[in-house]
Each structure stands twice: as C-alpha cells, then as structure tokens.
Amino acid sequence: MRNLGSRKEFLKELTKDVKRDLRNYFQDRDYGIIAVTREDALRAFVVRTTNLCEIARLRHKLSPIATAVLGRALTGALLLTSLLKHGTEQRVLLRIEGDGPVGLVVAEANAKGEVRGFVQNPDVPTFTKVENGRKKFDIAKAVGKGVLTVVKDLGFGTPYESSVPIVSGEIAQDIAYYLLKSEQIPSAVGIGVLVGETGKVEAAGGFLAQPLPGASERAIDKLEKNVKSLPPVSSLIKEGKRPEDIAEMIFKGFTTELLALKELSFKCKCSKEVAGRSLFAMPKEELESLKKEGGVSIKCNFCGEEYFFSPEEIDEILKEKEKGTN
C-alpha cells in the first residue's frame, strides 16, 4: 500500500486534479484505493481487478462461469487484505468449500496487493438465471452450499482461521457475512466479474465499505442507501468508472478523501526450487520410477505453471536424499 501520509496531515480530497493524476499513473493497470469521508467516520476499499482476473482465466483455462467464480474469489481476497497491515508480508487465504460443480475455490492475497488462486473444476458448464429481466451467471448454483473459511497469517506464528456457512454462494454476500460474524465488522461488499461472449474478462472489481468507530447513525444510513442504489460494480468499471469514481458514489453526500492506494497483480510464489521440495519428500522408489519414465512435470495449483524435472535432475534429488539418510 502506498500511503499518502498520516491521516491528519496527508489526506487528499478527490479533486479533479487528484483523479487526473490517478488516471495518468495507473492508466489501465489494476489498483485499489482506500477512501474515507471528511465529515464522518466511514471507510471504503475499492479495487479494479480486470487484468488479474483475465490472467487467472488464461493460466487455468477457465470456462466462463469458472472465470466469474474465481474472479470474484480473487477480488474478495484482495478486499480482505484491508484486515492486514498494508505493505507487509501478511496474507489472507479465502477458501470456499461448496457442494456445487465448481468444487473447491481458493484465493490467497498478501498486503502488497499480490493475489493467486484456483478452482477445483475449471471447465464447469455455464449456469444462468434471469434477474430483473437480465440473464446472468448463476454463481450460487456453481458454488453451492457449504463453508467459507478465512485464514489470516499475520506473521506471529499460528495463522488465525475462522469459518462461516455459505449463506448465498454469490461470494460478496458471504464475505460480508464472515466480516459480521467473525470480525464483528458490519460491512457492505460488492464484487463483480463481467465475462464477454469470447470468455474474456471485460471488467472486474469490487468494494468493501464500512463504518468506523464513532460513525453517526445518520452517516451509516446514508452509506446503506448509497450502496443499495449502486449499479453492479462490473458494469461501472465496464463504463469506464475507476475505483476513485466508485468511492465517490459510495460516499455521495460526503467529501471523499484519499487515504492510500496500491497496485494489484496476479502473482504466485511458486518456483522450480519449491516444486523440487515436493519431489524430495517423495519415497525413493517413486523417484526411481519417475526417473525411468523419462522425468516428471510438477504443476502449481495456484497459477498453473509447470516445472519439468529430467531424469538427471531426479537423480540429483535422489543423491541429496541419500546424503540426508547417512
């Protein structure tokens, strides 16, 4: 997170000049902003995630509805990084275990704005429903009923884990339910992923808005009305709205001030070295068999990257294992 300074000294009102600077700096890249209101204690984290959702689609070869599901989970995990200390190695993992055809959904994001994730079944057929006269993906049917779990690793030893029932399957509402039940933070959460006819992600993003301690009832009521009147966030981004524009819509009737911002990206921590450790943990007999078969490819679940180990490289791993047992 790129802090703009202490709250008192360096808050920037979202003037036309500030919005122009943000547009020029980020252009078409994914990013998020934290905004607050000058008059009352309200806060919002708004993100644009179009590019990273498209990268996830391409890496995992996702069907259209699987793209929408994973895109929502990736965006939701990034929104949950608002619970972390920005700019650190702290991370949050969002795990959705539903009984729908998409299966397990996992997204992990760190406080630097890097996110990765996968779905168990990437080639799920499309389910649709009609809502307000419009046909849209039936995300709830794809996800099903089950459990949503959030794991926070704050770097202090054992990660903190909390689970809640999936109440809607739409992911945004489920995250809001988690924040209320497990974190005692009443929040409005909106997430959208717009997938085009070719399967490409055309627009994606989300927001998390919440009252801070000391917020007045009047401000909370106005926030709720503003959020309810918002069009789908993916539609806003498709129209060219940026995170700062959406923040102003969430805070309509207030003066919106920019507190912090950061660039967002799909990024995995995997490497050939990490993949090699999984081979090292395998029994000697299995490694010998893989060596005779001409090598093996190890695929990262989170990003789809494959690492090939030749018979010679497997032989080196066997030698290292032999050293460790002597």
Tab-separated table of N, CA and C in Angstrom, residues 158-290:
chain	number	residue	atom	x	y	z
A	158	THR	N	1.072	-19.194	14.597
A	158	THR	CA	-0.090	-19.919	14.068
A	158	THR	C	-1.084	-18.961	13.417
A	159	PRO	N	-1.443	-19.200	12.144
A	159	PRO	CA	-2.432	-18.346	11.484
A	159	PRO	C	-3.785	-18.422	12.177
A	160	TYR	N	-4.551	-17.341	12.055
A	160	TYR	CA	-5.899	-17.278	12.620
A	160	TYR	C	-6.882	-17.767	11.566
A	161	GLU	N	-7.729	-18.732	11.921
A	161	GLU	CA	-8.679	-19.315	10.978
A	161	GLU	C	-10.099	-19.228	11.519
A	162	SER	N	-11.028	-18.840	10.650
A	162	SER	CA	-12.429	-18.730	11.052
A	162	SER	C	-13.322	-19.142	9.889
A	163	SER	N	-14.387	-19.890	10.200
A	163	SER	CA	-15.290	-20.389	9.165
A	163	SER	C	-16.731	-19.981	9.450
A	164	VAL	N	-17.477	-19.751	8.365
A	164	VAL	CA	-18.912	-19.463	8.462
A	164	VAL	C	-19.626	-20.239	7.359
A	165	PRO	N	-20.912	-20.502	7.528
A	165	PRO	CA	-21.659	-21.169	6.450
A	165	PRO	C	-21.749	-20.261	5.226
A	166	ILE	N	-21.782	-20.867	4.046
A	166	ILE	CA	-22.058	-20.115	2.826
A	166	ILE	C	-23.540	-19.749	2.848
A	167	VAL	N	-23.826	-18.471	2.883
A	167	VAL	CA	-25.223	-18.041	3.022
A	167	VAL	C	-25.882	-17.722	1.685
A	168	SER	N	-25.081	-17.447	0.649
A	168	SER	CA	-25.692	-17.131	-0.644
A	168	SER	C	-24.992	-17.814	-1.814
A	169	GLY	N	-23.695	-18.036	-1.709
A	169	GLY	CA	-22.938	-18.585	-2.819
A	169	GLY	C	-22.510	-17.536	-3.820
A	170	GLU	N	-22.940	-16.285	-3.599
A	170	GLU	CA	-22.580	-15.200	-4.514
A	170	GLU	C	-21.214	-14.601	-4.178
A	171	ILE	N	-20.618	-15.039	-3.109
A	171	ILE	CA	-19.268	-14.694	-2.624
A	171	ILE	C	-19.226	-13.337	-1.933
A	172	ALA	N	-19.709	-12.270	-2.562
A	172	ALA	CA	-19.682	-10.957	-1.906
A	172	ALA	C	-20.506	-10.967	-0.621
A	173	GLN	N	-21.727	-11.494	-0.701
A	173	GLN	CA	-22.588	-11.557	0.482
A	173	GLN	C	-21.990	-12.490	1.546
A	174	ASP	N	-21.318	-13.530	1.087
A	174	ASP	CA	-20.709	-14.471	2.029
A	174	ASP	C	-19.541	-13.835	2.774
A	175	ILE	N	-18.780	-13.001	2.075
A	175	ILE	CA	-17.678	-12.281	2.727
A	175	ILE	C	-18.228	-11.277	3.732
A	176	ALA	N	-19.311	-10.596	3.368
A	176	ALA	CA	-19.940	-9.652	4.293
A	176	ALA	C	-20.424	-10.378	5.547
A	177	TYR	N	-20.981	-11.568	5.352
A	177	TYR	CA	-21.456	-12.370	6.487
A	177	TYR	C	-20.276	-12.781	7.375
A	178	TYR	N	-19.175	-13.170	6.749
A	178	TYR	CA	-17.970	-13.516	7.519
A	178	TYR	C	-17.492	-12.313	8.357
A	179	LEU	N	-17.429	-11.150	7.731
A	179	LEU	CA	-16.945	-9.960	8.444
A	179	LEU	C	-17.831	-9.621	9.637
A	180	LEU	N	-19.132	-9.834	9.477
A	180	LEU	CA	-20.058	-9.543	10.567
A	180	LEU	C	-19.941	-10.567	11.690
A	181	LYS	N	-19.919	-11.859	11.337
A	181	LYS	CA	-19.942	-12.916	12.347
A	181	LYS	C	-18.584	-13.171	12.987
A	182	SER	N	-17.516	-13.142	12.200
A	182	SER	CA	-16.199	-13.499	12.738
A	182	SER	C	-15.363	-12.310	13.163
A	183	GLU	N	-15.544	-11.171	12.474
A	183	GLU	CA	-14.745	-9.981	12.796
A	183	GLU	C	-15.564	-8.906	13.511
A	184	GLN	N	-16.877	-9.124	13.616
A	184	GLN	CA	-17.788	-8.137	14.215
A	184	GLN	C	-17.693	-6.776	13.522
A	185	ILE	N	-17.544	-6.823	12.194
A	185	ILE	CA	-17.458	-5.589	11.407
A	185	ILE	C	-18.618	-5.564	10.410
A	186	PRO	N	-19.659	-4.754	10.655
A	186	PRO	CA	-20.738	-4.654	9.660
A	186	PRO	C	-20.199	-3.998	8.391
A	187	SER	N	-20.363	-4.661	7.260
A	187	SER	CA	-19.755	-4.186	6.018
A	187	SER	C	-20.693	-4.392	4.843
A	188	ALA	N	-20.566	-3.507	3.856
A	188	ALA	CA	-21.227	-3.689	2.569
A	188	ALA	C	-20.157	-4.130	1.585
A	189	VAL	N	-20.394	-5.253	0.921
A	189	VAL	CA	-19.417	-5.799	-0.012
A	189	VAL	C	-20.062	-5.996	-1.373
A	190	GLY	N	-19.418	-5.484	-2.394
A	190	GLY	CA	-19.889	-5.679	-3.762
A	190	GLY	C	-18.756	-6.183	-4.625
A	191	ILE	N	-18.990	-7.243	-5.388
A	191	ILE	CA	-17.967	-7.809	-6.270
A	191	ILE	C	-18.624	-8.179	-7.590
A	192	GLY	N	-17.949	-7.892	-8.693
A	192	GLY	CA	-18.494	-8.254	-9.996
A	192	GLY	C	-17.405	-8.618	-10.978
A	193	VAL	N	-17.690	-9.612	-11.818
A	193	VAL	CA	-16.785	-10.017	-12.899
A	193	VAL	C	-17.623	-10.164	-14.155
A	194	LEU	N	-17.362	-9.328	-15.139
A	194	LEU	CA	-18.125	-9.348	-16.393
A	194	LEU	C	-17.319	-10.114	-17.442
A	195	VAL	N	-17.883	-11.237	-17.892
A	195	VAL	CA	-17.223	-12.087	-18.879
A	195	VAL	C	-17.913	-11.903	-20.226
A	196	GLY	N	-17.125	-11.604	-21.254
A	196	GLY	CA	-17.689	-11.376	-22.579
A	196	GLY	C	-18.035	-12.656	-23.313
A	197	GLU	N	-18.575	-12.516	-24.512
A	197	GLU	CA	-19.008	-13.668	-25.299
A	197	GLU	C	-17.850	-14.592	-25.661
A	198	THR	N	-16.647	-14.046	-25.796
A	198	THR	CA	-15.478	-14.854	-26.136
A	198	THR	C	-14.872	-15.533	-24.910
A	199	GLY	N	-15.406	-15.214	-23.720
A	199	GLY	CA	-14.871	-15.766	-22.482
A	199	GLY	C	-13.892	-14.850	-21.793
A	200	LYS	N	-13.491	-13.766	-22.462
A	200	LYS	CA	-12.528	-12.838	-21.882
A	200	LYS	C	-13.177	-11.979	-20.795
A	201	VAL	N	-12.390	-11.665	-19.762
A	201	VAL	CA	-12.870	-10.780	-18.702
A	201	VAL	C	-12.867	-9.348	-19.227
A	202	GLU	N	-14.032	-8.748	-19.302
A	202	GLU	CA	-14.155	-7.383	-19.813
A	202	GLU	C	-14.060	-6.342	-18.704
A	203	ALA	N	-14.487	-6.699	-17.502
A	203	ALA	CA	-14.434	-5.768	-16.373
A	203	ALA	C	-14.582	-6.556	-15.081
A	204	ALA	N	-13.824	-6.164	-14.073
A	204	ALA	CA	-13.936	-6.827	-12.772
A	204	ALA	C	-13.470	-5.874	-11.680
A	205	GLY	N	-14.085	-6.014	-10.532
A	205	GLY	CA	-13.690	-5.173	-9.401
A	205	GLY	C	-14.616	-5.395	-8.223
A	206	GLY	N	-14.419	-4.586	-7.212
A	206	GLY	CA	-15.250	-4.724	-6.023
A	206	GLY	C	-15.011	-3.613	-5.028
A	207	PHE	N	-15.825	-3.631	-3.977
A	207	PHE	CA	-15.658	-2.642	-2.907
A	207	PHE	C	-16.048	-3.251	-1.579
A	208	LEU	N	-15.473	-2.703	-0.546
A	208	LEU	CA	-15.817	-3.042	0.829
A	208	LEU	C	-15.978	-1.715	1.563
A	209	ALA	N	-17.198	-1.436	2.007
A	209	ALA	CA	-17.481	-0.167	2.694
A	209	ALA	C	-17.983	-0.456	4.101
A	210	GLN	N	-17.517	0.325	5.052
A	210	GLN	CA	-17.905	0.062	6.434
A	210	GLN	C	-17.785	1.321	7.301
A	211	PRO	N	-18.622	1.407	8.349
A	211	PRO	CA	-18.480	2.498	9.303
A	211	PRO	C	-17.314	2.218	10.241
A	212	LEU	N	-16.620	3.252	10.619
A	212	LEU	CA	-15.551	3.146	11.605
A	212	LEU	C	-16.109	3.477	12.983
A	213	PRO	N	-15.391	3.134	14.040
A	213	PRO	CA	-15.865	3.501	15.389
A	213	PRO	C	-16.165	4.995	15.470
A	214	GLY	N	-17.323	5.323	16.017
A	214	GLY	CA	-17.710	6.726	16.159
A	214	GLY	C	-18.580	7.244	15.035
A	215	ALA	N	-18.844	6.406	14.039
A	215	ALA	CA	-19.694	6.843	12.933
A	215	ALA	C	-21.113	7.117	13.428
A	216	SER	N	-21.722	8.173	12.920
A	216	SER	CA	-23.076	8.530	13.341
A	216	SER	C	-24.097	7.647	12.636
A	217	GLU	N	-25.268	7.484	13.248
A	217	GLU	CA	-26.336	6.695	12.634
A	217	GLU	C	-26.768	7.311	11.311
A	218	ARG	N	-26.761	8.613	11.252
A	218	ARG	CA	-27.138	9.306	10.006
A	218	ARG	C	-26.179	8.943	8.882
A	219	ALA	N	-24.896	8.919	9.191
A	219	ALA	CA	-23.895	8.578	8.176
A	219	ALA	C	-24.040	7.124	7.729
A	220	ILE	N	-24.296	6.242	8.676
A	220	ILE	CA	-24.458	4.819	8.346
A	220	ILE	C	-25.675	4.614	7.456
A	221	ASP	N	-26.779	5.305	7.782
A	221	ASP	CA	-27.993	5.202	6.972
A	221	ASP	C	-27.742	5.693	5.542
A	222	LYS	N	-27.030	6.802	5.426
A	222	LYS	CA	-26.736	7.354	4.102
A	222	LYS	C	-25.832	6.403	3.316
A	223	LEU	N	-24.857	5.806	3.992
A	223	LEU	CA	-23.967	4.840	3.347
A	223	LEU	C	-24.769	3.655	2.809
A	224	GLU	N	-25.689	3.145	3.617
A	224	GLU	CA	-26.506	1.997	3.198
A	224	GLU	C	-27.347	2.348	1.971
A	225	LYS	N	-27.941	3.533	1.955
A	225	LYS	CA	-28.756	3.959	0.818
A	225	LYS	C	-27.904	4.098	-0.436
A	226	ASN	N	-26.724	4.673	-0.279
A	226	ASN	CA	-25.832	4.846	-1.430
A	226	ASN	C	-25.428	3.505	-2.027
A	227	VAL	N	-25.087	2.559	-1.170
A	227	VAL	CA	-24.640	1.249	-1.645
A	227	VAL	C	-25.783	0.515	-2.354
A	228	LYS	N	-26.994	0.603	-1.791
A	228	LYS	CA	-28.146	-0.072	-2.397
A	228	LYS	C	-28.495	0.494	-3.768
A	229	SER	N	-28.178	1.757	-3.986
A	229	SER	CA	-28.513	2.400	-5.266
A	229	SER	C	-27.440	2.205	-6.326
A	230	LEU	N	-26.318	1.589	-5.964
A	230	LEU	CA	-25.225	1.396	-6.914
A	230	LEU	C	-25.576	0.364	-7.982
A	231	PRO	N	-25.250	0.622	-9.235
A	231	PRO	CA	-25.346	-0.424	-10.262
A	231	PRO	C	-24.298	-1.495	-9.971
A	232	PRO	N	-24.344	-2.644	-10.639
A	232	PRO	CA	-23.307	-3.661	-10.439
A	232	PRO	C	-21.921	-3.078	-10.674
A	233	VAL	N	-20.986	-3.422	-9.813
A	233	VAL	CA	-19.657	-2.820	-9.880
A	233	VAL	C	-18.959	-3.146	-11.197
A	234	SER	N	-19.184	-4.338	-11.750
A	234	SER	CA	-18.554	-4.680	-13.028
A	234	SER	C	-19.099	-3.803	-14.156
A	235	SER	N	-20.383	-3.448	-14.066
A	235	SER	CA	-20.980	-2.563	-15.073
A	235	SER	C	-20.356	-1.172	-14.989
A	236	LEU	N	-20.125	-0.705	-13.774
A	236	LEU	CA	-19.500	0.603	-13.599
A	236	LEU	C	-18.096	0.629	-14.194
A	237	ILE	N	-17.331	-0.432	-13.948
A	237	ILE	CA	-15.965	-0.484	-14.468
A	237	ILE	C	-15.977	-0.616	-15.988
A	238	LYS	N	-16.914	-1.387	-16.522
A	238	LYS	CA	-17.067	-1.516	-17.971
A	238	LYS	C	-17.349	-0.151	-18.606
A	239	GLU	N	-18.114	0.687	-17.902
A	239	GLU	CA	-18.449	2.021	-18.405
A	239	GLU	C	-17.286	2.996	-18.308
A	240	GLY	N	-16.203	2.575	-17.656
A	240	GLY	CA	-15.042	3.449	-17.526
A	240	GLY	C	-14.865	4.061	-16.155
A	241	LYS	N	-15.746	3.701	-15.208
A	241	LYS	CA	-15.578	4.198	-13.849
A	241	LYS	C	-14.338	3.568	-13.215
A	242	ARG	N	-13.623	4.370	-12.454
A	242	ARG	CA	-12.410	3.911	-11.798
A	242	ARG	C	-12.671	3.793	-10.293
A	243	PRO	N	-11.785	3.134	-9.536
A	243	PRO	CA	-12.031	2.984	-8.095
A	243	PRO	C	-12.380	4.286	-7.384
A	244	GLU	N	-11.701	5.371	-7.742
A	244	GLU	CA	-11.988	6.649	-7.077
A	244	GLU	C	-13.383	7.168	-7.425
A	245	ASP	N	-13.842	6.903	-8.650
A	245	ASP	CA	-15.198	7.311	-9.037
A	245	ASP	C	-16.243	6.536	-8.237
A	246	ILE	N	-16.001	5.230	-8.092
A	246	ILE	CA	-16.942	4.388	-7.342
A	246	ILE	C	-16.950	4.770	-5.874
A	247	ALA	N	-15.772	5.133	-5.334
A	247	ALA	CA	-15.707	5.591	-3.944
A	247	ALA	C	-16.573	6.830	-3.749
A	248	GLU	N	-16.544	7.739	-4.706
A	248	GLU	CA	-17.375	8.941	-4.609
A	248	GLU	C	-18.859	8.598	-4.660
A	249	MET	N	-19.224	7.583	-5.432
A	249	MET	CA	-20.620	7.159	-5.484
A	249	MET	C	-21.042	6.528	-4.159
A	250	ILE	N	-20.148	5.741	-3.553
A	250	ILE	CA	-20.430	5.132	-2.252
A	250	ILE	C	-20.598	6.208	-1.187
A	251	PHE	N	-19.804	7.280	-1.310
A	251	PHE	CA	-19.821	8.365	-0.317
A	251	PHE	C	-20.583	9.598	-0.820
A	252	LYS	N	-21.565	9.384	-1.660
A	252	LYS	CA	-22.366	10.505	-2.152
A	252	LYS	C	-22.966	11.272	-0.973
A	253	GLY	N	-22.822	12.598	-0.997
A	253	GLY	CA	-23.307	13.424	0.112
A	253	GLY	C	-22.219	13.742	1.123
A	254	PHE	N	-21.035	13.130	0.940
A	254	PHE	CA	-19.885	13.398	1.805
A	254	PHE	C	-18.722	13.900	0.950
A	255	THR	N	-17.731	14.450	1.610
A	255	THR	CA	-16.479	14.796	0.935
A	255	THR	C	-15.569	13.581	0.994
A	256	THR	N	-15.205	13.050	-0.180
A	256	THR	CA	-14.378	11.842	-0.250
A	256	THR	C	-12.904	12.216	-0.233
A	257	GLU	N	-12.155	11.569	0.662
A	257	GLU	CA	-10.720	11.834	0.758
A	257	GLU	C	-9.936	10.540	0.565
A	258	LEU	N	-8.839	10.643	-0.143
A	258	LEU	CA	-7.992	9.504	-0.456
A	258	LEU	C	-6.989	9.281	0.667
A	259	LEU	N	-6.992	8.070	1.215
A	259	LEU	CA	-6.088	7.738	2.315
A	259	LEU	C	-4.877	6.954	1.841
A	260	ALA	N	-5.065	6.008	0.936
A	260	ALA	CA	-3.957	5.167	0.483
A	260	ALA	C	-4.328	4.482	-0.816
A	261	LEU	N	-3.329	3.957	-1.508
A	261	LEU	CA	-3.560	3.255	-2.760
A	261	LEU	C	-2.456	2.234	-3.000
A	262	LYS	N	-2.755	1.251	-3.861
A	262	LYS	CA	-1.742	0.264	-4.226
A	262	LYS	C	-2.098	-0.416	-5.532
A	263	GLU	N	-1.076	-0.838	-6.245
A	263	GLU	CA	-1.274	-1.588	-7.472
A	263	GLU	C	-1.552	-3.043	-7.122
A	264	LEU	N	-2.388	-3.704	-7.920
A	264	LEU	CA	-2.775	-5.090	-7.678
A	264	LEU	C	-2.314	-5.964	-8.838
A	265	SER	N	-1.964	-7.216	-8.553
A	265	SER	CA	-1.493	-8.100	-9.611
A	265	SER	C	-1.699	-9.562	-9.251
A	266	PHE	N	-1.823	-10.398	-10.291
A	266	PHE	CA	-1.834	-11.848	-10.108
A	266	PHE	C	-0.373	-12.274	-10.048
A	267	LYS	N	0.037	-12.808	-8.928
A	267	LYS	CA	1.441	-13.197	-8.757
A	267	LYS	C	1.527	-14.409	-7.843
A	268	CYS	N	2.302	-15.409	-8.263
A	268	CYS	CA	2.444	-16.636	-7.488
A	268	CYS	C	3.848	-16.740	-6.909
A	269	LYS	N	3.954	-17.423	-5.781
A	269	LYS	CA	5.239	-17.595	-5.097
A	269	LYS	C	5.952	-18.871	-5.518
A	270	CYS	N	5.361	-19.609	-6.471
A	270	CYS	CA	5.945	-20.894	-6.839
A	270	CYS	C	7.263	-20.705	-7.597
A	271	SER	N	8.063	-21.749	-7.637
A	271	SER	CA	9.326	-21.755	-8.360
A	271	SER	C	9.742	-23.212	-8.560
A	272	LYS	N	10.758	-23.433	-9.385
A	272	LYS	CA	11.232	-24.790	-9.594
A	272	LYS	C	11.833	-25.345	-8.304
A	273	GLU	N	12.452	-24.463	-7.530
A	273	GLU	CA	13.022	-24.884	-6.251
A	273	GLU	C	11.931	-25.392	-5.307
A	274	VAL	N	10.813	-24.672	-5.244
A	274	VAL	CA	9.699	-25.080	-4.389
A	274	VAL	C	9.118	-26.405	-4.881
A	275	ALA	N	8.967	-26.529	-6.208
A	275	ALA	CA	8.444	-27.768	-6.773
A	275	ALA	C	9.385	-28.937	-6.467
A	276	GLY	N	10.692	-28.666	-6.483
A	276	GLY	CA	11.670	-29.705	-6.194
A	276	GLY	C	11.556	-30.248	-4.783
A	277	ARG	N	11.114	-29.415	-3.874
A	277	ARG	CA	10.955	-29.868	-2.484
A	277	ARG	C	9.872	-30.938	-2.379
A	278	SER	N	8.821	-30.801	-3.204
A	278	SER	CA	7.758	-31.814	-3.182
A	278	SER	C	8.287	-33.144	-3.699
A	279	LEU	N	9.204	-33.095	-4.666
A	279	LEU	CA	9.815	-34.330	-5.142
A	279	LEU	C	10.723	-34.934	-4.077
A	280	PHE	N	11.447	-34.076	-3.395
A	280	PHE	CA	12.365	-34.537	-2.348
A	280	PHE	C	11.619	-35.297	-1.252
A	281	ALA	N	10.350	-34.899	-1.034
A	281	ALA	CA	9.552	-35.538	0.024
A	281	ALA	C	8.985	-36.890	-0.406
A	282	MET	N	9.115	-37.227	-1.684
A	282	MET	CA	8.562	-38.491	-2.173
A	282	MET	C	9.467	-39.667	-1.819
A	283	PRO	N	8.902	-40.868	-1.681
A	283	PRO	CA	9.714	-42.051	-1.400
A	283	PRO	C	10.712	-42.323	-2.530
A	284	LYS	N	11.834	-42.921	-2.173
A	284	LYS	CA	12.891	-43.210	-3.134
A	284	LYS	C	12.388	-44.069	-4.289
A	285	GLU	N	11.526	-45.042	-3.990
A	285	GLU	CA	11.034	-45.947	-5.020
A	285	GLU	C	10.235	-45.199	-6.099
A	286	GLU	N	9.429	-44.212	-5.659
A	286	GLU	CA	8.639	-43.431	-6.606
A	286	GLU	C	9.537	-42.571	-7.481
A	287	LEU	N	10.572	-42.001	-6.881
A	287	LEU	CA	11.508	-41.179	-7.650
A	287	LEU	C	12.247	-42.023	-8.690
A	288	GLU	N	12.640	-43.217	-8.292
A	288	GLU	CA	13.306	-44.120	-9.242
A	288	GLU	C	12.390	-44.435	-10.419
A	289	SER	N	11.109	-44.634	-10.120
A	289	SER	CA	10.135	-44.929	-11.171
A	289	SER	C	9.965	-43.742	-12.120
A	290	LEU	N	9.888	-42.518	-11.563
A	290	LEU	CA	9.759	-41.313	-12.383
A	290	LEU	C	10.997	-41.101	-13.249
